[in-house]
Amino acid sequence: VLGVRAEDAELIPPNKLVEAVDEMAALAREYKYLEAGALLRRIRAAFANAGNVGGSGASFFSARTKLDSLLGPKGELALLEARVATCTQALEDLNHDLGWHLSSEKAGTRVQYRRGPDSFSIKIDA
């Protein structure tokens, strides 16, 4: 589950939560999982902080209901958190050389590979 992190400190006002949930869903539908995940963390931070900023109005509850519906087991975005985790891990893997084996290096292009239990990955740095 995507939690609340310090970098998500810019809280969304309670009256803007419905718009934020809609934007998060739109990002996920466009396969922008990292951006959707970052917005989801901000939304959760806003929910966690709602008691401190008077977040108990109809807009707050509407946003909460909508988010729960989207992320629930049968929701349209039920796999969002798993996809965010997969994309985050893929970026970490691609940005580091740990576990990769050099296959070839020619004309400024480096090809590396990595074997997993059920996968074979290739990384090309140009």
Coordinates of C-alpha atoms in Angstrom, one line a residue:
V1 CA 0.0 0.0 0.0
L2 CA 1.3 3.4 -0.9
G3 CA 1.8 5.3 2.3
V4 CA 2.4 8.9 3.2
R5 CA 5.9 10.2 2.7
A6 CA 7.6 13.5 3.7
E7 CA 8.0 14.6 0.1
D8 CA 4.2 14.5 -0.3
A9 CA 3.9 17.4 2.2
E10 CA 2.0 19.7 -0.1
L11 CA -1.4 18.7 1.0
I12 CA -4.4 18.8 -1.2
P13 CA -7.2 21.0 0.3
P14 CA -10.3 18.9 1.3
N15 CA -12.5 20.7 -1.2
K16 CA -10.1 19.7 -4.0
L17 CA -9.9 16.0 -3.2
V18 CA -12.6 14.9 -5.7
E19 CA -10.7 16.6 -8.5
A20 CA -7.5 15.0 -7.3
V21 CA -9.0 11.5 -7.3
D22 CA -10.3 12.2 -10.8
E23 CA -6.9 13.4 -12.0
M24 CA -5.2 10.3 -10.4
A25 CA -7.6 8.0 -12.2
A26 CA -7.0 9.8 -15.5
L27 CA -3.2 9.4 -15.0
A28 CA -3.6 5.7 -14.4
R29 CA -5.8 5.3 -17.4
E30 CA -3.0 6.9 -19.5
Y31 CA -0.5 4.4 -18.0
K32 CA 1.3 7.2 -16.1
Y33 CA 1.6 5.0 -13.0
L34 CA 4.4 6.8 -11.3
E35 CA 2.6 10.1 -11.5
A36 CA -0.7 8.5 -10.4
G37 CA 1.1 6.9 -7.5
A38 CA 2.6 10.2 -6.4
L39 CA -0.8 11.8 -6.5
L40 CA -2.3 8.9 -4.6
R41 CA 0.3 9.5 -1.8
R42 CA -0.7 13.2 -1.7
I43 CA -4.4 12.2 -1.6
R44 CA -3.8 9.8 1.3
A45 CA -1.7 12.5 3.1
A46 CA -4.7 14.9 2.7
F47 CA -7.1 12.3 4.1
A48 CA -4.7 11.6 7.0
N49 CA -4.5 15.3 7.7
A50 CA -8.2 16.1 7.1
G51 CA -9.0 16.3 10.8
N52 CA -6.5 19.1 11.2
V53 CA -7.9 21.2 8.3
G54 CA -11.6 20.7 8.7
G55 CA -11.9 17.9 6.2
S56 CA -15.3 16.4 7.1
G57 CA -17.6 17.9 4.5
A58 CA -19.5 16.3 1.7
S59 CA -16.6 16.8 -0.7
F60 CA -14.2 15.0 1.6
F61 CA -16.6 12.0 2.0
S62 CA -17.4 11.9 -1.8
A63 CA -13.6 11.8 -2.6
R64 CA -13.1 9.0 0.0
T65 CA -16.0 7.0 -1.4
K66 CA -14.7 7.5 -5.0
L67 CA -11.2 6.5 -4.1
D68 CA -12.3 3.4 -2.2
S69 CA -14.5 2.4 -5.1
L70 CA -11.6 2.8 -7.7
L71 CA -9.0 1.0 -5.6
G72 CA -11.3 -1.7 -4.1
P73 CA -10.9 -5.4 -5.2
K74 CA -13.4 -4.9 -8.0
G75 CA -12.5 -1.3 -8.8
E76 CA -11.2 0.0 -12.1
L77 CA -7.8 0.7 -10.5
A78 CA -7.6 -2.3 -8.2
L79 CA -4.1 -3.0 -9.6
L80 CA -2.8 0.6 -9.4
E81 CA -0.6 0.1 -6.4
A82 CA 0.9 -3.1 -7.7
R83 CA 1.6 -1.3 -11.0
V84 CA 3.2 1.7 -9.3
A85 CA 5.4 -0.7 -7.3
T86 CA 6.4 -2.6 -10.5
C87 CA 7.3 0.7 -12.3
T88 CA 9.2 2.0 -9.4
Q89 CA 11.2 -1.2 -9.1
A90 CA 11.9 -1.2 -12.9
L91 CA 13.2 2.3 -12.7
E92 CA 15.5 1.4 -9.9
D93 CA 16.7 -1.7 -11.7
L94 CA 17.4 0.2 -14.9
N95 CA 19.2 3.1 -13.2
H96 CA 21.7 0.8 -11.4
D97 CA 24.1 -1.8 -12.8
L98 CA 23.8 -4.2 -9.8
G99 CA 23.0 -7.7 -11.0
W100 CA 23.4 -6.8 -14.7
H101 CA 26.0 -8.5 -16.9
L102 CA 27.7 -6.7 -19.8
S103 CA 27.0 -8.4 -23.1
S104 CA 28.7 -5.9 -25.4
E105 CA 29.9 -2.3 -25.6
K106 CA 30.4 -0.7 -29.0
A107 CA 30.3 2.9 -30.3
G108 CA 29.0 4.3 -27.0
T109 CA 26.2 1.8 -26.7
R110 CA 26.3 -0.7 -23.9
V111 CA 24.1 -3.8 -23.8
Q112 CA 23.6 -5.6 -20.5
Y113 CA 21.4 -8.6 -19.5
R114 CA 20.0 -10.1 -16.4
R115 CA 18.4 -13.5 -15.9
G116 CA 15.7 -13.9 -13.3
P117 CA 13.8 -17.1 -12.3
D118 CA 11.0 -16.4 -14.8
S119 CA 12.5 -13.6 -16.9
F120 CA 15.3 -12.4 -19.1
S121 CA 15.9 -8.7 -19.1
I122 CA 18.0 -6.6 -21.5
K123 CA 19.1 -3.0 -20.9
I124 CA 20.6 -0.8 -23.6
D125 CA 22.5 2.3 -22.6
A126 CA 23.1 4.6 -25.5

